[in-house]
Coordinates of C-alpha atoms in Angstrom, one line a residue:
Chain N
M23 CA 0.7 -15.8 43.4
L24 CA 3.8 -17.7 42.5
R25 CA 6.4 -15.6 40.8
T26 CA 8.7 -17.2 38.3
E27 CA 12.0 -16.0 36.9
E28 CA 11.5 -13.0 34.6
I29 CA 12.2 -13.8 31.0
T30 CA 12.8 -11.4 28.2
L31 CA 11.4 -12.1 24.8
N32 CA 11.9 -10.2 21.6
M33 CA 8.8 -9.8 19.5
G34 CA 10.0 -8.6 16.2
P35 CA 11.6 -6.8 14.3
Q36 CA 10.6 -9.7 12.0
H37 CA 7.2 -10.7 13.3
P38 CA 4.0 -10.9 11.2
S39 CA 1.7 -9.4 13.7
T40 CA 3.8 -6.3 14.2
H41 CA 2.7 -5.4 10.6
G42 CA 6.2 -4.3 9.6
V43 CA 9.6 -4.0 11.2
F44 CA 8.6 -3.2 14.8
H45 CA 10.4 -4.5 17.8
V46 CA 8.8 -5.0 21.2
V47 CA 11.0 -6.3 24.1
L48 CA 8.6 -8.2 26.4
K49 CA 9.5 -8.9 30.0
M50 CA 7.4 -11.6 31.3
D51 CA 6.6 -13.2 34.6
H52 CA 5.5 -16.6 33.4
E53 CA 3.0 -15.7 30.8
V54 CA 2.1 -12.3 32.1
I55 CA 3.6 -9.2 30.6
T56 CA 5.4 -7.0 33.1
E57 CA 6.9 -4.7 30.6
A58 CA 6.5 -4.2 26.9
R59 CA 9.2 -1.8 25.6
P60 CA 8.6 -0.7 22.0
I61 CA 11.6 -0.1 19.8
C62 CA 11.0 1.6 16.5
G63 CA 13.2 3.1 13.9
Y64 CA 13.8 0.0 11.7
L65 CA 12.0 1.7 8.8
H66 CA 13.4 5.2 9.4
R67 CA 14.1 6.8 6.1
G68 CA 14.6 10.4 7.2
I69 CA 11.6 11.7 5.2
E70 CA 11.5 14.9 7.2
K71 CA 15.1 15.6 6.3
L72 CA 14.6 14.7 2.7
A73 CA 12.0 17.3 2.5
E74 CA 14.6 20.0 3.1
A75 CA 16.3 19.2 -0.2
R76 CA 13.2 19.1 -2.2
T77 CA 10.7 21.7 -3.5
Y78 CA 7.3 21.9 -2.0
T79 CA 5.7 20.0 -4.9
Q80 CA 8.5 17.4 -4.9
F81 CA 7.8 16.4 -1.3
I82 CA 4.3 15.2 -2.2
P83 CA 5.4 11.7 -3.3
Y84 CA 7.3 11.3 0.0
T85 CA 4.1 11.8 2.0
D86 CA 2.7 8.7 0.3
R87 CA 5.3 6.7 2.0
L88 CA 4.4 7.7 5.5
D89 CA 1.1 5.9 5.9
Y90 CA 1.2 4.0 2.7
L91 CA -2.2 2.4 3.3
A92 CA -3.9 5.8 3.2
A93 CA -1.7 7.8 0.9
M94 CA -4.5 10.2 -0.2
L95 CA -4.9 11.4 3.4
N96 CA -1.2 12.0 3.8
N97 CA -1.1 14.0 0.5
T98 CA -4.1 16.0 1.6
G99 CA -2.7 16.9 5.0
Y100 CA 0.5 18.2 3.5
V101 CA -0.9 20.1 0.6
Q102 CA -3.5 21.7 2.8
A103 CA -0.7 22.8 5.2
V104 CA 1.1 24.5 2.3
E105 CA -2.1 26.0 1.0
K106 CA -2.8 27.4 4.4
L107 CA 0.7 29.0 4.5
M108 CA 0.3 30.4 1.0
E109 CA -3.4 31.3 1.5
I110 CA -4.4 29.5 -1.7
E111 CA -8.1 29.1 -2.3
V112 CA -8.8 25.6 -3.7
P113 CA -11.6 25.3 -6.3
E114 CA -14.9 23.7 -5.1
R115 CA -14.6 20.7 -7.4
A116 CA -11.1 19.9 -6.2
E117 CA -12.3 20.0 -2.6
Y118 CA -15.0 17.5 -3.3
I119 CA -12.7 15.3 -5.3
R120 CA -10.3 15.4 -2.3
V121 CA -13.1 14.4 0.1
I122 CA -14.1 11.5 -2.2
C123 CA -10.5 10.3 -2.5
C124 CA -9.7 10.8 1.2
E125 CA -12.7 8.8 2.3
L126 CA -11.9 6.0 -0.1
S127 CA -8.4 6.0 1.3
R128 CA -9.8 5.8 4.8
I129 CA -11.9 2.8 3.9
A130 CA -8.9 1.2 2.2
S131 CA -6.9 1.7 5.4
H132 CA -9.6 0.5 7.7
L133 CA -10.1 -2.6 5.5
I134 CA -6.4 -3.5 6.1
A135 CA -6.9 -2.8 9.8
V136 CA -9.9 -5.0 10.0
G137 CA -8.5 -7.7 7.8
T138 CA -5.1 -7.9 9.5
Y139 CA -6.7 -7.8 12.9
S140 CA -8.7 -10.9 11.9
V141 CA -5.4 -12.6 10.9
D142 CA -3.8 -11.6 14.2
I143 CA -6.6 -13.2 16.1
G144 CA -6.4 -16.3 13.9
G145 CA -9.0 -16.0 11.3
I146 CA -7.3 -15.9 7.9
T147 CA -10.6 -15.9 5.9
G148 CA -11.6 -12.4 7.1
F149 CA -8.4 -11.0 5.7
M150 CA -9.1 -12.3 2.2
Y151 CA -12.6 -10.8 2.1
C152 CA -11.2 -7.4 3.2
L153 CA -8.5 -7.4 0.6
R154 CA -10.9 -8.4 -2.1
D155 CA -12.8 -5.2 -1.5
R156 CA -9.7 -3.1 -1.0
E157 CA -8.7 -4.2 -4.4
R158 CA -11.7 -2.4 -5.8
I159 CA -10.6 0.8 -4.2
M160 CA -7.1 0.4 -5.6
D161 CA -8.7 0.0 -9.1
L162 CA -10.6 3.2 -8.5
F163 CA -7.4 5.0 -7.5
E164 CA -5.7 3.6 -10.6
M165 CA -8.4 5.2 -12.7
V166 CA -8.0 8.5 -11.1
C167 CA -4.2 8.9 -10.8
G168 CA -2.5 5.9 -12.4
S169 CA -1.1 4.5 -9.2
R170 CA -2.5 2.0 -6.8
L171 CA -0.7 2.6 -3.5
T172 CA 1.6 5.6 -3.7
L173 CA -0.8 7.9 -5.3
S174 CA 0.7 11.4 -5.2
Y175 CA -2.7 12.7 -6.5
M176 CA -3.0 16.0 -4.5
R177 CA -1.3 19.1 -5.7
I178 CA -0.8 22.4 -3.9
G179 CA -3.8 24.3 -5.1
G180 CA -6.0 21.3 -6.1
V181 CA -5.6 17.9 -7.6
A182 CA -3.4 16.6 -10.4
E183 CA -6.1 15.7 -12.9
D184 CA -9.9 15.8 -13.1
L185 CA -11.8 12.6 -12.5
P186 CA -12.0 10.4 -15.6
D187 CA -15.5 9.7 -17.1
E188 CA -15.6 6.1 -16.1
F189 CA -14.8 6.9 -12.5
I190 CA -18.2 8.0 -11.1
P191 CA -20.1 5.0 -12.4
A192 CA -17.5 2.6 -11.0
L193 CA -17.6 4.5 -7.7
C194 CA -21.4 4.3 -7.6
Q195 CA -21.3 0.6 -8.2
F196 CA -18.7 0.3 -5.4
L197 CA -20.9 2.3 -3.0
D198 CA -23.9 0.1 -3.8
E199 CA -22.1 -3.1 -3.1
M200 CA -19.9 -2.1 -0.2
P201 CA -22.6 -2.1 2.6
S202 CA -23.4 -5.7 2.0
R203 CA -19.7 -6.5 2.1
L204 CA -19.4 -4.8 5.4
D205 CA -22.2 -7.0 6.7
E206 CA -20.2 -9.9 5.5
Y207 CA -17.3 -8.8 7.7
D208 CA -19.6 -8.4 10.6
G209 CA -20.8 -12.0 10.0
L210 CA -17.3 -13.4 9.4
I211 CA -15.3 -11.5 12.0
T212 CA -17.3 -9.4 14.4
G213 CA -19.9 -12.0 15.2
N214 CA -17.4 -14.8 15.6
E215 CA -17.5 -16.0 19.3
I216 CA -13.8 -16.9 19.3
F217 CA -12.9 -13.5 18.1
Q218 CA -15.1 -11.9 20.7
A219 CA -13.6 -14.0 23.5
R220 CA -10.1 -12.9 22.4
T221 CA -10.9 -9.2 22.1
K222 CA -13.7 -8.2 24.5
H223 CA -12.5 -6.7 27.8
V224 CA -8.9 -7.0 26.6
G225 CA -6.5 -4.0 26.6
L226 CA -8.8 -1.5 28.2
L227 CA -8.0 2.1 27.4
D228 CA -9.3 4.7 29.8
P229 CA -10.6 7.8 28.0
G230 CA -8.8 10.2 30.3
V231 CA -5.5 8.4 29.9
A232 CA -6.0 8.2 26.2
I233 CA -6.4 12.0 26.0
N234 CA -3.4 12.5 28.2
Y235 CA -1.2 10.3 25.9
G236 CA -2.4 12.2 22.8
I237 CA -4.0 9.1 21.4
S238 CA -6.3 10.0 18.5
G239 CA -8.4 8.5 15.8
P240 CA -10.5 5.4 16.1
N241 CA -8.5 4.3 19.1
L242 CA -9.6 7.4 21.1
R243 CA -13.2 7.2 19.8
A244 CA -13.4 3.6 20.9
S245 CA -12.9 4.8 24.4
G246 CA -16.0 7.0 24.1
V247 CA -14.3 10.3 23.4
F248 CA -16.1 12.4 20.8
W249 CA -13.1 13.7 18.9
D250 CA -13.1 13.7 15.2
L251 CA -11.6 16.7 13.4
R252 CA -14.0 16.4 10.6
K253 CA -16.8 17.3 13.1
N254 CA -15.0 19.2 15.8
R255 CA -12.9 21.4 13.6
P256 CA -14.1 20.9 10.0
Y257 CA -11.5 21.5 7.3
S258 CA -12.0 21.4 3.6
V259 CA -15.8 20.9 2.9
Y260 CA -16.5 18.4 5.6
D261 CA -19.0 20.7 7.3
R262 CA -21.4 20.2 4.4
F263 CA -21.8 16.5 4.9
D264 CA -24.1 14.7 7.3
F265 CA -22.4 11.8 9.1
E266 CA -22.1 10.4 12.5
V267 CA -19.0 9.7 14.6
P268 CA -19.1 6.2 15.8
L269 CA -18.0 5.8 19.5
G270 CA -17.2 2.8 21.6
K271 CA -18.2 2.2 25.2
R272 CA -15.5 0.2 27.0
G273 CA -12.4 1.1 25.1
D274 CA -11.3 -2.5 24.6
C275 CA -9.8 -4.2 21.6
F276 CA -13.3 -5.2 20.4
D277 CA -14.5 -1.6 20.5
R278 CA -11.5 -0.4 18.6
F279 CA -12.2 -3.0 15.9
T280 CA -15.9 -2.3 15.6
C281 CA -15.3 1.5 15.5
R282 CA -13.4 1.0 12.3
I283 CA -16.2 -1.0 10.7
K284 CA -18.7 1.6 11.7
E285 CA -16.5 4.4 10.4
M286 CA -16.3 2.7 7.0
R287 CA -20.1 2.9 6.8
Q288 CA -20.0 6.6 7.6
S289 CA -17.2 7.1 5.0
L290 CA -19.5 5.5 2.4
K291 CA -22.2 7.9 3.4
I292 CA -19.9 10.9 3.0
I293 CA -18.7 9.7 -0.4
R294 CA -22.3 9.3 -1.6
Q295 CA -23.2 12.9 -0.5
A296 CA -20.0 14.2 -2.1
V297 CA -20.8 12.5 -5.4
E298 CA -24.3 14.0 -5.4
Q299 CA -23.0 17.5 -4.6
L300 CA -20.0 17.3 -6.9
P301 CA -19.9 20.7 -8.7
E302 CA -18.4 21.4 -12.1
G303 CA -15.4 23.6 -12.6
P304 CA -11.6 23.7 -12.5
V305 CA -9.7 21.3 -10.3
M306 CA -6.6 23.4 -9.9
A307 CA -6.3 26.9 -8.5
K308 CA -4.1 29.5 -10.2
V309 CA -0.7 28.9 -8.5
P310 CA 2.7 30.0 -9.8
K311 CA 4.9 27.3 -11.3
V312 CA 7.6 27.9 -8.7
L313 CA 6.1 27.9 -5.3
K314 CA 7.7 30.2 -2.8
P315 CA 5.6 30.5 0.3
P316 CA 6.2 33.5 2.4
A317 CA 8.6 33.1 5.3
G318 CA 6.7 31.7 8.4
D319 CA 5.4 28.5 9.7
V320 CA 2.1 26.7 9.7
Y321 CA 0.6 23.7 11.4
H322 CA -2.3 22.0 9.9
E323 CA -4.0 18.8 11.0
I324 CA -6.5 16.6 9.5
E325 CA -8.3 13.5 10.6
G326 CA -6.2 10.7 9.1
A327 CA -7.1 7.0 9.0
K328 CA -5.1 6.3 12.1
G329 CA -5.7 9.5 14.0
I330 CA -4.8 13.2 13.9
L331 CA -2.3 13.7 11.1
G332 CA -0.5 17.0 11.4
Y333 CA 2.0 18.8 9.2
Y334 CA 4.2 21.5 10.6
V335 CA 5.9 23.4 7.7
V336 CA 8.4 26.1 8.2
S337 CA 9.2 28.3 5.2
D338 CA 12.2 30.7 4.9
G339 CA 10.8 32.2 1.7
S340 CA 12.7 30.0 -0.7
N341 CA 11.3 27.3 -3.0
K342 CA 12.3 24.6 -0.5
P343 CA 10.8 24.0 2.9
Y344 CA 13.2 25.0 5.8
R345 CA 11.7 22.2 8.0
I346 CA 8.8 19.8 7.8
H347 CA 7.6 17.9 10.8
V348 CA 4.9 15.4 10.6
R349 CA 2.7 14.5 13.6
R350 CA 2.2 10.8 12.9
P351 CA -0.8 9.3 14.7
S352 CA 0.6 5.7 14.6
F353 CA 3.7 6.8 16.4
I354 CA 1.9 8.7 19.1
N355 CA -0.8 5.9 19.5
L356 CA 2.1 3.5 20.3
G357 CA 3.2 5.6 23.3
F358 CA 0.8 3.9 25.6
L359 CA 1.7 0.4 24.5
N360 CA 3.7 -0.5 27.6
E361 CA 0.9 0.4 30.0
L362 CA -1.7 -1.2 27.7
C363 CA 0.0 -4.5 27.6
K364 CA 1.0 -4.7 31.3
G365 CA -0.8 -7.5 33.2
W366 CA -2.1 -9.2 30.0
K367 CA -1.0 -12.6 28.7
I368 CA 1.5 -12.8 25.9
A369 CA -1.2 -13.8 23.4
D370 CA -3.0 -10.6 24.2
V371 CA -0.1 -8.5 23.1
V372 CA -0.8 -9.4 19.5
A373 CA -4.5 -8.6 20.0
I374 CA -3.7 -5.2 21.6
L375 CA -1.0 -4.2 19.1
G376 CA -3.2 -5.2 16.2
S377 CA -6.2 -3.2 17.6
L378 CA -4.0 -0.1 17.7
D379 CA -3.6 -0.3 13.9
I380 CA -0.2 1.0 13.4
V381 CA 1.6 1.2 10.1
L382 CA 5.4 1.2 10.3
G383 CA 6.0 3.6 7.5
E384 CA 4.3 6.2 9.6
V385 CA 5.8 5.1 13.0
D386 CA 9.3 5.5 11.7
C387 CA 8.8 8.2 9.1
Chain G
M3 CA -26.7 -20.1 21.6
F4 CA -22.9 -20.3 21.5
G5 CA -21.5 -21.0 18.1
Q6 CA -24.2 -19.1 16.1
G7 CA -21.5 -16.6 15.0
L8 CA -19.3 -19.4 13.8
L9 CA -22.2 -20.9 11.7
K10 CA -22.9 -17.5 10.3
G11 CA -19.3 -17.2 9.2
L12 CA -19.4 -20.6 7.6
Q13 CA -22.6 -19.7 5.8
I14 CA -20.9 -16.6 4.3
T15 CA -17.8 -18.6 3.1
L16 CA -20.1 -21.2 1.6
Q17 CA -22.0 -18.6 -0.3
E18 CA -18.7 -17.3 -1.7
L19 CA -18.1 -20.8 -3.1
F20 CA -20.9 -20.3 -5.6
T21 CA -20.0 -16.8 -6.8
K22 CA -18.2 -16.1 -10.1
K23 CA -14.5 -16.9 -10.2
V24 CA -12.3 -13.9 -10.4
T25 CA -8.9 -15.5 -10.8
V26 CA -7.0 -14.4 -13.8
Q27 CA -4.3 -16.7 -15.2
Y28 CA -1.8 -13.9 -15.3
P29 CA 1.0 -14.6 -17.7
E30 CA -1.5 -15.9 -20.3
E31 CA -4.2 -13.3 -19.7
S32 CA -4.2 -10.0 -17.9
L33 CA -6.8 -7.5 -16.8
P34 CA -7.2 -4.2 -18.7
L35 CA -5.2 -1.4 -17.2
A36 CA -6.5 2.1 -16.5
P37 CA -5.7 4.6 -19.3
R38 CA -3.7 6.7 -16.8
F39 CA -1.7 3.7 -15.5
H40 CA 1.8 4.6 -14.5
G41 CA 3.9 2.1 -16.5
E42 CA 7.2 2.4 -18.2
F43 CA 8.1 5.7 -19.8
V44 CA 8.1 6.5 -23.4
L45 CA 9.7 9.5 -25.0
D46 CA 8.5 11.2 -28.2
V47 CA 11.9 12.3 -29.4
E48 CA 10.4 14.5 -32.1
Q49 CA 8.5 16.5 -29.5
C50 CA 11.3 16.8 -26.9
I51 CA 13.0 20.2 -26.9
A52 CA 15.5 19.3 -24.3
C53 CA 14.3 21.9 -21.9
S54 CA 15.1 19.8 -18.8
L55 CA 11.8 20.7 -17.1
C56 CA 11.2 17.0 -16.4
A57 CA 14.6 16.5 -14.9
N58 CA 14.1 19.5 -12.6
A59 CA 10.6 18.4 -11.6
C60 CA 11.9 15.0 -10.5
P61 CA 12.2 14.6 -6.7
N62 CA 14.9 12.0 -7.0
K63 CA 17.1 13.2 -9.9
V64 CA 16.1 10.2 -12.0
I65 CA 16.3 11.9 -15.3
E66 CA 19.6 12.7 -17.0
I67 CA 19.4 14.7 -20.2
E68 CA 22.3 15.3 -22.4
T69 CA 22.1 18.1 -24.8
A70 CA 24.3 19.7 -27.4
K71 CA 24.3 23.1 -29.1
L72 CA 23.4 23.0 -32.7
D73 CA 23.1 26.4 -34.5
K74 CA 22.6 28.1 -31.1
K75 CA 19.7 25.7 -30.5
R76 CA 19.7 23.0 -27.8
V77 CA 19.2 19.6 -29.2
L78 CA 18.7 16.3 -27.4
T79 CA 21.5 13.8 -27.5
G80 CA 20.7 11.6 -24.6
Y81 CA 17.7 10.8 -22.3
M82 CA 18.3 8.4 -19.5
M83 CA 16.2 7.5 -16.5
R84 CA 17.6 5.8 -13.5
L85 CA 14.5 3.7 -12.9
Q86 CA 15.9 2.2 -9.8
Y87 CA 15.3 5.5 -8.1
C88 CA 12.0 6.3 -9.8
L89 CA 9.0 6.8 -7.6
F90 CA 6.6 6.7 -10.6
C91 CA 4.9 9.8 -9.2
G92 CA 4.3 11.4 -12.6
L93 CA 5.7 14.8 -11.8
C94 CA 8.0 14.7 -14.9
V95 CA 5.0 13.8 -17.2
E96 CA 3.1 16.6 -15.6
A97 CA 5.9 19.1 -16.1
C98 CA 6.4 18.4 -19.8
N99 CA 4.7 21.1 -21.8
K100 CA 5.1 19.3 -25.1
G101 CA 3.7 15.9 -24.0
A102 CA 7.0 14.3 -25.0
I103 CA 7.5 12.1 -21.9
R104 CA 4.5 9.9 -21.2
F105 CA 3.6 6.8 -19.3
S106 CA 3.0 3.6 -21.2
Q107 CA 0.9 0.5 -20.2
K108 CA 4.0 -1.7 -19.8
F109 CA 4.5 -2.8 -16.3
E110 CA 6.7 -5.8 -16.6
M111 CA 10.0 -4.0 -15.9
A112 CA 11.9 -6.6 -13.9
K113 CA 15.4 -7.0 -14.9
Y114 CA 18.0 -9.7 -14.2
F115 CA 20.9 -7.4 -13.6
R116 CA 21.3 -4.0 -12.0
D117 CA 23.1 -2.4 -14.9
Q118 CA 20.1 -3.1 -17.1
I119 CA 17.7 -1.0 -15.0
P120 CA 18.5 2.5 -16.3
L121 CA 16.1 3.2 -19.1
I122 CA 17.7 4.8 -22.1
L123 CA 15.0 6.5 -24.0
Y124 CA 17.3 8.3 -26.4
K125 CA 20.9 8.1 -27.3
G126 CA 21.5 10.1 -30.4
E127 CA 24.5 10.7 -32.5
P128 CA 26.3 13.8 -31.4
P129 CA 25.5 16.4 -34.0
V130 CA 28.2 16.8 -36.6
Q131 CA 29.7 20.2 -36.0
E132 CA 33.4 20.8 -36.4
E133 CA 33.9 24.0 -34.5
Q134 CA 31.9 23.4 -31.3
G135 CA 32.9 19.8 -30.7
N136 CA 31.4 18.1 -27.8
T137 CA 29.6 20.6 -25.7
G138 CA 27.2 18.1 -24.2
I139 CA 26.3 19.0 -20.6
T140 CA 24.2 17.0 -18.3
A141 CA 21.1 18.4 -16.6
G142 CA 22.5 17.2 -13.2
E143 CA 25.7 19.2 -13.7
A144 CA 23.9 22.3 -14.8
E145 CA 21.8 22.3 -11.7
G146 CA 24.8 21.5 -9.5
T147 CA 23.6 23.6 -6.6
E148 CA 20.7 21.4 -5.7
V149 CA 22.0 18.7 -3.3

């Protein structure tokens, strides 16, 4: 094949389909990508360092700002890590509320993933429909904790406040309407032939390679690997719910996309069971006002919206963490971007990057 | 048949055309807010005992409390929030034992100039006390070790 002069193209840091300030330096032979070098750090805020100057409770609002599309999951991962370190028993009701909120957060995050992916491929309508339904979740969160995006609802030992009375009816209404909405996305986006032509058999991710690169979440499951921490290593009360883990077959962009839609259905199923089983009782364990975890370290990971979200907390016995490190799934999922893009056309880079569903707040931390 | 998916999509968007309109003409009308909405702060000065719990709970040192000694009792002389740094996380509201600092439903907080952003919730007269003079200390200075 004829080789042309290699050209370098900067995609980003200001580019709508990088979903934030992300920079990819593309080296191309004609239209074919020979190298895609990701450069991140444009949104680095030093959150891990900020944690060292804050008390354990004061760090909770900062976890919202990691993956800001699924703040509840970030909150939960952190507070569960500290609870593990302090050996705090969380009340039943708080655990169920956490599950409900986490799964709502997962749906909200996947709605953005599905919607923006539709935009990346060129169908703006799908995005509008997804955001319409995400708005409902935002309203539910507003009822629970007063904020819509940066929720800071979880506390070490439970949750900030009990659910308001109007929450459960509103949630049930949402649960009733959501399945038909998901069918709409399937009709609008998944079934669209142009969309399928752009995504099927594009950006194939081999399961073995995916595991080696530490890729997790829907991206890994789309390659057919059964790895969901809610099933494989149940934390909180996830072992009490009956749900399936959707898997893909080929590991292409289309599978990664459909995996998210299927996961939303499973999340709805979990929320419904959690609402039915929701016990009465306190929502906060008895914890001292000033939290001083014993000296030591702990690593705790949960199944985040983007993958395995881990918190490593080191305590020196004072009221402030000595060190916090976050295993951010978006960042680790990006590690394979170069190999994934190689050999594909420039237009496919957008499709591949979009299918990985990164959020830059989490990539850069 | 190729194109069936496209037709299905068009059918869905056509159906949407006949659903109820949800647009709200914002400045004229607005949607009801949740009771727990995190809006602008209000301070019940009568309730506040100037204990500085809120200032210490804040992750970003937003709250600056000025106090003065009056008959061996701490009284509030100033309560200022640097809202430009506020995360609206609600930890200060949660820390208050007296329910003095609360969220309101007001969300239109945009200002034209930066110096208008700090929210002064209380600026009282320094208490009239000849001997002690101005003993006002700020919460930030009192907790000077936390940097």
